[in-house]
Tab-separated table of C-alpha atoms in Angstrom:
chain	number	residue	atom	x	y	z
A	6	UNK	CA	1.441	-18.016	-3.641
A	7	UNK	CA	-1.021	-15.397	-2.574
A	8	UNK	CA	-3.234	-13.210	-4.663
A	9	UNK	CA	-6.160	-10.831	-4.297
A	10	UNK	CA	-8.988	-10.104	-6.691
A	11	UNK	CA	-11.156	-7.035	-6.407
A	12	UNK	CA	-14.338	-7.254	-8.443
A	13	UNK	CA	-15.332	-3.921	-9.868
A	14	UNK	CA	-12.713	-1.316	-10.604
A	15	UNK	CA	-15.374	1.409	-10.236
A	16	UNK	CA	-18.342	1.437	-7.846
A	17	UNK	CA	-20.787	4.275	-7.617
A	18	UNK	CA	-23.312	4.698	-4.805
A	19	UNK	CA	-25.635	7.451	-3.632
A	20	UNK	CA	-24.951	9.311	-0.454
A	21	UNK	CA	-26.587	7.342	2.410
A	22	UNK	CA	-26.651	4.067	0.472
A	23	UNK	CA	-24.887	0.849	1.391
A	24	UNK	CA	-21.286	0.511	0.281
A	25	UNK	CA	-20.097	-3.002	-0.732
A	26	UNK	CA	-16.595	-3.487	-2.110
A	27	UNK	CA	-15.651	-7.020	-3.005
A	28	UNK	CA	-12.425	-8.815	-2.330
A	29	UNK	CA	-11.520	-12.454	-2.836
A	30	UNK	CA	-8.184	-13.921	-1.926
A	31	UNK	CA	-6.057	-16.907	-2.586
A	32	UNK	CA	-3.565	-18.112	-0.039
A	33	UNK	CA	-1.735	-21.311	0.761
A	34	UNK	CA	-1.304	-20.233	4.401
A	35	UNK	CA	-3.743	-18.712	6.864
A	36	UNK	CA	-3.970	-15.183	5.506
A	37	UNK	CA	-3.811	-11.820	7.111
A	38	UNK	CA	-6.161	-9.505	5.217
A	39	UNK	CA	-6.264	-5.750	4.996
A	40	UNK	CA	-8.272	-2.944	3.562
A	41	UNK	CA	-6.537	0.330	2.814
A	42	UNK	CA	-7.967	3.622	1.466
A	43	UNK	CA	-6.076	6.031	-0.717
A	44	UNK	CA	-7.116	9.625	-1.397
A	45	UNK	CA	-5.720	11.379	-4.496
A	46	UNK	CA	-1.949	11.908	-4.433
A	47	UNK	CA	-1.674	10.484	-0.941
A	48	UNK	CA	-0.353	7.311	0.660
A	49	UNK	CA	-2.502	4.503	2.028
A	50	UNK	CA	-4.421	4.610	5.233
A	51	UNK	CA	-5.338	1.394	7.036
A	52	UNK	CA	-9.053	0.943	7.357
A	53	UNK	CA	-9.080	-2.447	9.058
A	54	UNK	CA	-7.300	-5.774	9.219
A	55	UNK	CA	-8.059	-9.432	9.861
A	56	UNK	CA	-5.418	-11.466	11.671
A	57	UNK	CA	-7.224	-14.732	12.535
A	58	UNK	CA	-9.220	-13.452	15.496
A	59	UNK	CA	-12.874	-12.390	15.058
A	60	UNK	CA	-14.169	-12.921	11.547
A	61	UNK	CA	-16.150	-9.633	11.594
A	62	UNK	CA	-13.684	-6.818	11.741
A	63	UNK	CA	-14.673	-3.258	12.449
A	64	UNK	CA	-12.513	-0.456	11.181
A	65	UNK	CA	-12.362	3.310	11.065
A	66	UNK	CA	-14.951	5.600	9.532
A	67	UNK	CA	-17.790	3.115	9.991
A	68	UNK	CA	-16.330	0.425	7.720
A	69	UNK	CA	-16.311	-3.228	8.506
A	70	UNK	CA	-15.386	-6.466	6.723
A	71	UNK	CA	-16.194	-10.122	7.236
A	72	UNK	CA	-13.723	-12.897	6.693
A	73	UNK	CA	-15.436	-15.897	5.092
A	74	UNK	CA	-13.059	-18.765	4.683
A	75	UNK	CA	-15.516	-20.923	2.782
A	76	UNK	CA	-15.946	-18.217	0.173
A	77	UNK	CA	-12.315	-16.987	0.360
A	78	UNK	CA	-13.747	-13.502	0.664
A	79	UNK	CA	-13.179	-10.371	2.717
A	80	UNK	CA	-15.722	-7.850	1.430
A	81	UNK	CA	-15.757	-4.344	2.781
A	82	UNK	CA	-19.063	-2.726	3.741
A	83	UNK	CA	-20.425	0.496	5.207
A	84	UNK	CA	-24.131	0.917	5.951
A	85	UNK	CA	-24.395	4.528	4.815
A	86	UNK	CA	-22.032	6.197	2.348
A	87	UNK	CA	-20.749	9.706	2.934
A	88	UNK	CA	-19.353	12.054	0.338
A	89	UNK	CA	-15.997	11.914	2.089
A	90	UNK	CA	-15.806	8.154	1.436
A	91	UNK	CA	-15.048	8.812	-2.214
A	92	UNK	CA	-11.552	7.376	-2.702
A	93	UNK	CA	-9.633	4.332	-3.984
A	94	UNK	CA	-9.863	1.236	-1.871
A	95	UNK	CA	-7.304	-1.560	-1.903
A	96	UNK	CA	-7.639	-5.050	-0.476
A	97	UNK	CA	-4.366	-6.747	0.418
A	98	UNK	CA	-3.238	-10.142	1.702
A	99	UNK	CA	-0.062	-11.065	3.570
A	100	UNK	CA	1.540	-14.250	4.778
A	101	UNK	CA	0.945	-13.396	8.387
A	102	UNK	CA	4.451	-12.335	9.295
A	103	UNK	CA	6.783	-14.687	7.506
A	104	UNK	CA	7.891	-11.884	5.276
A	105	UNK	CA	5.348	-9.161	6.093
A	106	UNK	CA	4.935	-8.648	2.342
A	107	UNK	CA	1.567	-7.311	1.152
A	108	UNK	CA	0.021	-8.387	-2.102
A	109	UNK	CA	-2.465	-5.776	-3.284
A	110	UNK	CA	-5.596	-6.090	-5.356
A	111	UNK	CA	-6.061	-3.772	-8.329
A	112	UNK	CA	-8.172	-1.373	-6.365
A	113	UNK	CA	-11.761	-0.133	-6.471
A	114	UNK	CA	-12.560	3.509	-7.091
A	115	UNK	CA	-15.636	4.452	-5.033
A	116	UNK	CA	-17.704	7.419	-6.200
A	117	UNK	CA	-20.427	8.836	-3.995
A	118	UNK	CA	-23.207	10.723	-5.683
A	119	UNK	CA	-25.156	13.437	-3.856
B	9	UNK	CA	-1.825	4.899	13.642
B	10	UNK	CA	1.895	5.271	13.265
B	11	UNK	CA	3.325	8.146	11.251
B	12	UNK	CA	5.562	7.686	8.258
B	13	UNK	CA	6.914	10.602	6.328
B	14	UNK	CA	8.486	10.881	2.860
B	15	UNK	CA	10.569	13.609	1.398
B	16	UNK	CA	10.282	15.152	-1.057
B	17	UNK	CA	6.574	14.897	-1.833
B	18	UNK	CA	7.148	15.885	-5.437
B	19	UNK	CA	10.283	16.033	-7.585
B	20	UNK	CA	10.937	16.917	-11.169
B	21	UNK	CA	14.327	16.095	-12.644
B	22	UNK	CA	16.085	15.867	-15.967
B	23	UNK	CA	16.749	12.576	-17.650
B	24	UNK	CA	20.113	11.107	-16.570
B	25	UNK	CA	20.137	12.573	-13.081
B	26	UNK	CA	19.751	10.692	-9.825
B	27	UNK	CA	17.045	11.334	-7.284
B	28	UNK	CA	16.974	10.391	-3.624
B	29	UNK	CA	13.746	9.799	-1.758
B	30	UNK	CA	13.684	9.565	2.057
B	31	UNK	CA	11.296	7.538	4.140
B	32	UNK	CA	11.144	8.058	7.914
B	33	UNK	CA	9.115	6.385	10.614
B	34	UNK	CA	8.543	9.205	13.050
B	35	UNK	CA	7.172	7.517	16.137
B	36	UNK	CA	8.415	3.925	16.103
B	37	UNK	CA	11.477	1.967	15.125
B	38	UNK	CA	10.974	0.157	11.869
B	39	UNK	CA	12.653	-3.190	11.545
B	40	UNK	CA	11.504	-3.417	7.962
B	41	UNK	CA	10.588	-0.856	5.317
B	42	UNK	CA	9.073	-1.516	1.965
B	43	UNK	CA	9.227	0.444	-1.233
B	44	UNK	CA	6.352	0.433	-3.735
B	45	UNK	CA	5.757	1.934	-7.095
B	46	UNK	CA	2.320	2.959	-8.314
B	47	UNK	CA	1.509	3.906	-11.899
B	48	UNK	CA	-1.570	6.097	-12.594
B	49	UNK	CA	-4.827	4.352	-11.807
B	50	UNK	CA	-3.044	1.154	-10.918
B	51	UNK	CA	-2.279	-0.786	-7.796
B	52	UNK	CA	0.906	-0.765	-5.752
B	53	UNK	CA	3.745	-2.968	-6.915
B	54	UNK	CA	6.314	-4.018	-4.357
B	55	UNK	CA	9.813	-3.082	-5.453
B	56	UNK	CA	11.939	-4.139	-2.493
B	57	UNK	CA	12.080	-5.029	1.159
B	58	UNK	CA	14.570	-3.158	3.275
B	59	UNK	CA	15.811	-4.398	6.615
B	60	UNK	CA	17.928	-2.189	8.895
B	61	UNK	CA	21.585	-2.941	8.572
B	62	UNK	CA	21.322	-5.428	5.723
B	63	UNK	CA	20.999	-5.405	1.958
B	64	UNK	CA	17.591	-4.875	0.495
B	65	UNK	CA	15.723	-7.749	-1.119
B	66	UNK	CA	14.424	-6.812	-4.566
B	67	UNK	CA	11.398	-8.236	-6.277
B	68	UNK	CA	11.762	-9.974	-9.592
B	69	UNK	CA	12.215	-7.543	-12.426
B	70	UNK	CA	13.381	-4.638	-10.292
B	71	UNK	CA	16.948	-3.558	-11.090
B	72	UNK	CA	18.906	-3.222	-7.863
B	73	UNK	CA	21.552	-1.069	-9.535
B	74	UNK	CA	18.853	1.266	-10.811
B	75	UNK	CA	16.956	1.580	-7.567
B	76	UNK	CA	19.439	1.818	-4.726
B	77	UNK	CA	18.040	1.269	-1.265
B	78	UNK	CA	19.758	2.122	1.978
B	79	UNK	CA	18.319	1.387	5.390
B	80	UNK	CA	20.934	2.923	7.642
B	81	UNK	CA	18.860	3.243	10.774
B	82	UNK	CA	15.668	1.999	12.368
B	83	UNK	CA	13.874	5.158	11.364
B	84	UNK	CA	15.247	5.984	7.905
B	85	UNK	CA	15.367	4.262	4.542
B	86	UNK	CA	16.286	5.912	1.268
B	87	UNK	CA	15.507	5.028	-2.332
B	88	UNK	CA	17.784	6.476	-4.967
B	89	UNK	CA	16.677	6.316	-8.575
B	90	UNK	CA	19.918	6.421	-10.506
B	91	UNK	CA	20.217	7.791	-14.020
B	92	UNK	CA	16.500	8.448	-14.132
B	93	UNK	CA	14.586	8.218	-17.409
B	94	UNK	CA	11.039	9.266	-18.276
B	95	UNK	CA	9.812	5.706	-17.804
B	96	UNK	CA	10.838	5.925	-14.165
B	97	UNK	CA	8.225	8.621	-13.663
B	98	UNK	CA	5.841	7.284	-11.083
B	99	UNK	CA	4.426	7.552	-7.611
B	100	UNK	CA	6.791	5.973	-5.083
B	101	UNK	CA	5.414	4.957	-1.674
B	102	UNK	CA	7.222	3.556	1.333
B	103	UNK	CA	5.860	1.681	4.286
B	104	UNK	CA	7.242	0.713	7.664
B	105	UNK	CA	6.705	-2.189	10.008
B	106	UNK	CA	7.706	-2.326	13.646
B	107	UNK	CA	7.959	-6.066	13.935
B	108	UNK	CA	6.967	-9.407	12.468
B	109	UNK	CA	3.304	-9.782	11.636
B	110	UNK	CA	2.748	-6.118	12.263
B	111	UNK	CA	0.751	-3.715	10.180
B	112	UNK	CA	2.416	-1.765	7.430
B	113	UNK	CA	2.091	1.995	7.804
B	114	UNK	CA	2.448	3.978	4.641
B	115	UNK	CA	4.114	7.260	3.821
B	116	UNK	CA	2.290	9.924	1.805
B	117	UNK	CA	4.197	9.091	-1.384
B	118	UNK	CA	6.623	10.937	-3.703
B	119	UNK	CA	5.610	11.886	-7.209
B	120	UNK	CA	8.661	11.623	-9.478
B	121	UNK	CA	8.570	13.215	-12.938
B	122	UNK	CA	11.534	12.722	-15.216
B	123	UNK	CA	11.720	15.071	-18.127
Protein backbone atom coordinates (compact mmCIF):
# COMPACT_ATOMS: atom_id res chain seq x y z
CA UNK A 1 0.00 0.00 0.00
CA UNK A 2 1.09 3.55 -0.64
CA UNK A 3 0.65 6.62 1.49
CA UNK A 4 1.84 10.20 1.72
CA UNK A 5 2.36 12.35 4.78
CA UNK A 6 2.68 16.10 4.54
CA UNK A 7 4.03 17.66 7.70
CA UNK A 8 2.51 21.02 8.42
CA UNK A 9 -0.98 21.81 7.21
CA UNK A 10 -0.12 25.52 7.24
CA UNK A 11 3.20 27.12 6.39
CA UNK A 12 3.80 30.86 6.44
CA UNK A 13 6.86 32.55 4.96
CA UNK A 14 7.86 36.08 4.17
CA UNK A 15 8.15 37.23 0.58
CA UNK A 16 11.68 36.45 -0.61
CA UNK A 17 12.26 33.76 2.00
CA UNK A 18 12.94 30.09 1.39
CA UNK A 19 9.91 27.84 0.91
CA UNK A 20 10.16 24.30 2.27
CA UNK A 21 7.13 22.00 2.14
CA UNK A 22 7.67 18.53 3.53
CA UNK A 23 6.46 15.26 2.08
CA UNK A 24 7.23 11.72 3.18
CA UNK A 25 5.96 8.68 1.40
CA UNK A 26 5.47 5.00 1.94
CA UNK A 27 5.48 2.61 -0.98
CA UNK A 28 6.07 -1.08 -1.54
CA UNK A 29 7.11 -0.46 -5.14
CA UNK A 30 9.41 2.14 -6.67
CA UNK A 31 7.26 5.23 -6.40
CA UNK A 32 6.37 7.96 -8.81
CA UNK A 33 6.07 11.18 -6.84
CA UNK A 34 4.30 14.41 -7.70
CA UNK A 35 3.73 17.88 -6.38
CA UNK A 36 0.57 19.70 -7.41
CA UNK A 37 -0.59 23.23 -6.61
CA UNK A 38 -4.21 24.27 -6.18
CA UNK A 39 -5.46 27.83 -6.20
CA UNK A 40 -8.86 28.58 -4.60
CA UNK A 41 -11.79 26.98 -6.40
CA UNK A 42 -9.57 25.58 -9.13
CA UNK A 43 -8.27 22.20 -10.16
CA UNK A 44 -4.74 20.99 -9.62
CA UNK A 45 -1.73 22.08 -11.62
CA UNK A 46 1.34 19.87 -11.87
CA UNK A 47 4.46 21.50 -10.43
CA UNK A 48 6.87 18.64 -10.93
CA UNK A 49 7.20 14.88 -10.90
CA UNK A 50 9.78 12.22 -10.07
CA UNK A 51 9.73 9.05 -12.16
CA UNK A 52 12.99 7.28 -11.23
CA UNK A 53 15.34 9.42 -13.27
CA UNK A 54 17.29 12.30 -11.70
CA UNK A 55 16.69 12.60 -7.97
CA UNK A 56 16.62 16.40 -8.11
CA UNK A 57 13.62 17.46 -10.07
CA UNK A 58 13.04 20.97 -11.31
CA UNK A 59 9.53 22.17 -11.92
CA UNK A 60 7.63 25.24 -12.93
CA UNK A 61 7.65 28.60 -11.17
CA UNK A 62 11.10 28.03 -9.67
CA UNK A 63 10.13 25.03 -7.55
CA UNK A 64 12.22 21.93 -7.19
CA UNK A 65 12.12 18.74 -5.14
CA UNK A 66 14.66 16.11 -4.21
CA UNK A 67 13.89 12.42 -3.98
CA UNK A 68 15.71 10.86 -1.02
CA UNK A 69 15.10 7.15 -0.87
CA UNK A 70 16.93 6.71 2.44
CA UNK A 71 14.65 9.24 4.07
CA UNK A 72 11.55 8.31 2.01
CA UNK A 73 11.13 12.02 1.40
CA UNK A 74 10.27 14.29 -1.49
CA UNK A 75 10.33 17.80 -0.04
CA UNK A 76 9.41 20.79 -2.19
CA UNK A 77 11.56 23.91 -2.11
CA UNK A 78 11.79 27.33 -3.69
CA UNK A 79 14.65 29.69 -2.88
CA UNK A 80 12.61 32.87 -2.81
CA UNK A 81 8.87 33.03 -2.16
CA UNK A 82 6.63 35.26 -4.21
CA UNK A 83 3.20 36.50 -3.23
CA UNK A 84 1.71 34.53 -6.13
CA UNK A 85 2.98 31.28 -4.56
CA UNK A 86 0.26 31.46 -1.91
CA UNK A 87 -1.86 28.36 -2.55
CA UNK A 88 -2.51 24.81 -1.40
CA UNK A 89 0.19 22.29 -2.25
CA UNK A 90 -0.39 18.55 -2.52
CA UNK A 91 2.18 15.80 -2.61
CA UNK A 92 1.07 12.57 -4.28
CA UNK A 93 2.44 9.10 -4.91
CA UNK A 94 1.53 6.58 -7.56
CA UNK A 95 2.46 3.02 -8.36
CA UNK A 96 4.31 4.02 -11.48
CA UNK A 97 1.75 3.00 -14.03
CA UNK A 98 0.25 -0.23 -12.81
CA UNK A 99 -3.01 1.57 -12.15
CA UNK A 100 -2.00 5.22 -12.55
CA UNK A 101 -3.84 5.91 -9.28
CA UNK A 102 -2.63 8.86 -7.24
CA UNK A 103 -2.65 8.86 -3.47
CA UNK A 104 -2.64 12.41 -2.15
CA UNK A 105 -1.33 13.88 1.05
CA UNK A 106 -3.54 16.10 3.15
CA UNK A 107 -2.11 19.25 1.65
CA UNK A 108 -0.14 22.24 2.92
CA UNK A 109 -1.54 25.73 2.72
CA UNK A 110 1.26 28.17 1.98
CA UNK A 111 0.82 31.77 3.05
CA UNK A 112 3.27 34.42 1.87
CA UNK A 113 3.55 37.55 3.98
CA UNK A 114 4.63 40.84 2.43
CA UNK B 1 0.53 20.83 -20.03
CA UNK B 2 -2.55 19.12 -21.37
CA UNK B 3 -5.93 20.79 -21.09
CA UNK B 4 -8.86 19.18 -19.31
CA UNK B 5 -12.19 20.95 -19.02
CA UNK B 6 -15.18 20.38 -16.78
CA UNK B 7 -18.74 21.52 -17.18
CA UNK B 8 -20.47 23.02 -15.36
CA UNK B 9 -18.06 24.82 -13.09
CA UNK B 10 -20.76 25.38 -10.51
CA UNK B 11 -24.21 23.86 -10.03
CA UNK B 12 -26.91 24.26 -7.44
CA UNK B 13 -29.73 21.74 -7.37
CA UNK B 14 -32.60 20.63 -5.20
CA UNK B 15 -32.43 17.52 -3.08
CA UNK B 16 -33.60 14.46 -4.99
CA UNK B 17 -32.57 15.64 -8.44
CA UNK B 18 -29.74 14.25 -10.55
CA UNK B 19 -26.77 16.23 -11.77
CA UNK B 20 -24.43 15.39 -14.62
CA UNK B 21 -20.84 16.66 -14.73
CA UNK B 22 -18.78 16.43 -17.90
CA UNK B 23 -15.03 16.02 -18.10
CA UNK B 24 -13.28 16.50 -21.43
CA UNK B 25 -9.65 16.14 -22.45
CA UNK B 26 -9.28 18.81 -25.09
CA UNK B 27 -5.94 18.10 -26.70
CA UNK B 28 -5.23 14.43 -26.16
CA UNK B 29 -7.01 11.10 -26.07
CA UNK B 30 -7.48 9.92 -22.52
CA UNK B 31 -7.31 6.20 -22.03
CA UNK B 32 -8.19 6.67 -18.39
CA UNK B 33 -10.05 9.33 -16.46
CA UNK B 34 -10.32 9.64 -12.71
CA UNK B 35 -13.00 11.25 -10.59
CA UNK B 36 -12.16 12.81 -7.25
CA UNK B 37 -14.12 14.46 -4.51
CA UNK B 38 -12.74 17.19 -2.31
CA UNK B 39 -14.37 18.49 0.85
CA UNK B 40 -13.53 21.99 2.10
CA UNK B 41 -9.97 22.30 3.33
CA UNK B 42 -9.32 18.62 2.71
CA UNK B 43 -7.40 16.53 0.25
CA UNK B 44 -8.68 14.81 -2.87
CA UNK B 45 -10.32 11.44 -2.43
CA UNK B 46 -10.38 9.14 -5.43
CA UNK B 47 -13.92 8.02 -6.21
CA UNK B 48 -13.49 5.94 -9.34
CA UNK B 49 -11.31 5.09 -12.30
CA UNK B 50 -12.91 5.27 -15.71
CA UNK B 51 -11.53 3.51 -18.76
CA UNK B 52 -12.94 4.19 -22.21
CA UNK B 53 -15.41 1.55 -23.29
CA UNK B 54 -15.51 -0.35 -20.02
CA UNK B 55 -17.21 -0.10 -16.66
CA UNK B 56 -15.73 2.21 -14.09
CA UNK B 57 -13.86 0.84 -11.10
CA UNK B 58 -15.09 2.37 -7.86
CA UNK B 59 -13.10 2.86 -4.69
CA UNK B 60 -14.22 1.22 -1.51
CA UNK B 61 -17.13 3.05 0.07
CA UNK B 62 -18.25 4.82 -3.11
CA UNK B 63 -21.75 3.81 -4.22
CA UNK B 64 -21.70 2.98 -7.91
CA UNK B 65 -25.46 3.38 -8.21
CA UNK B 66 -25.22 6.81 -6.64
CA UNK B 67 -22.34 8.08 -8.73
CA UNK B 68 -22.82 6.88 -12.30
CA UNK B 69 -19.78 7.15 -14.52
CA UNK B 70 -19.79 6.89 -18.28
CA UNK B 71 -16.64 7.03 -20.40
CA UNK B 72 -18.13 6.87 -23.86
CA UNK B 73 -15.19 8.22 -25.82
CA UNK B 74 -11.48 8.88 -25.45
CA UNK B 75 -12.16 12.52 -24.73
CA UNK B 76 -15.28 12.51 -22.59
CA UNK B 77 -16.28 11.06 -19.24
CA UNK B 78 -19.39 11.98 -17.29
CA UNK B 79 -20.24 11.70 -13.62
CA UNK B 80 -23.93 11.70 -12.71
CA UNK B 81 -24.85 12.22 -9.09
CA UNK B 82 -28.23 10.55 -8.80
CA UNK B 83 -30.88 11.61 -6.30
CA UNK B 84 -28.54 14.16 -4.84
CA UNK B 85 -28.69 15.03 -1.15
CA UNK B 86 -27.07 17.86 0.80
CA UNK B 87 -24.27 15.53 1.95
CA UNK B 88 -23.28 15.13 -1.71
CA UNK B 89 -22.36 18.81 -1.82
CA UNK B 90 -18.68 18.94 -2.62
CA UNK B 91 -16.03 19.91 -5.13
CA UNK B 92 -15.73 17.26 -7.84
CA UNK B 93 -12.55 17.11 -9.89
CA UNK B 94 -11.67 14.90 -12.83
CA UNK B 95 -8.30 14.06 -14.30
CA UNK B 96 -7.16 12.46 -17.52
CA UNK B 97 -4.23 10.28 -18.46
CA UNK B 98 -3.04 9.58 -21.98
CA UNK B 99 -1.34 6.29 -21.27
CA UNK B 100 0.18 4.04 -18.66
CA UNK B 101 2.58 5.72 -16.25
CA UNK B 102 1.62 9.10 -17.65
CA UNK B 103 0.91 12.24 -15.69
CA UNK B 104 -2.63 13.00 -14.58
CA UNK B 105 -3.92 16.33 -15.83
CA UNK B 106 -6.72 17.83 -13.80
CA UNK B 107 -9.84 19.68 -14.73
CA UNK B 108 -10.80 22.94 -12.99
CA UNK B 109 -13.41 21.24 -10.82
CA UNK B 110 -17.18 21.48 -10.36
CA UNK B 111 -18.70 22.91 -7.22
CA UNK B 112 -21.95 21.04 -6.44
CA UNK B 113 -24.35 22.47 -3.89
CA UNK B 114 -27.44 20.46 -3.05
CA UNK B 115 -30.16 22.38 -1.24
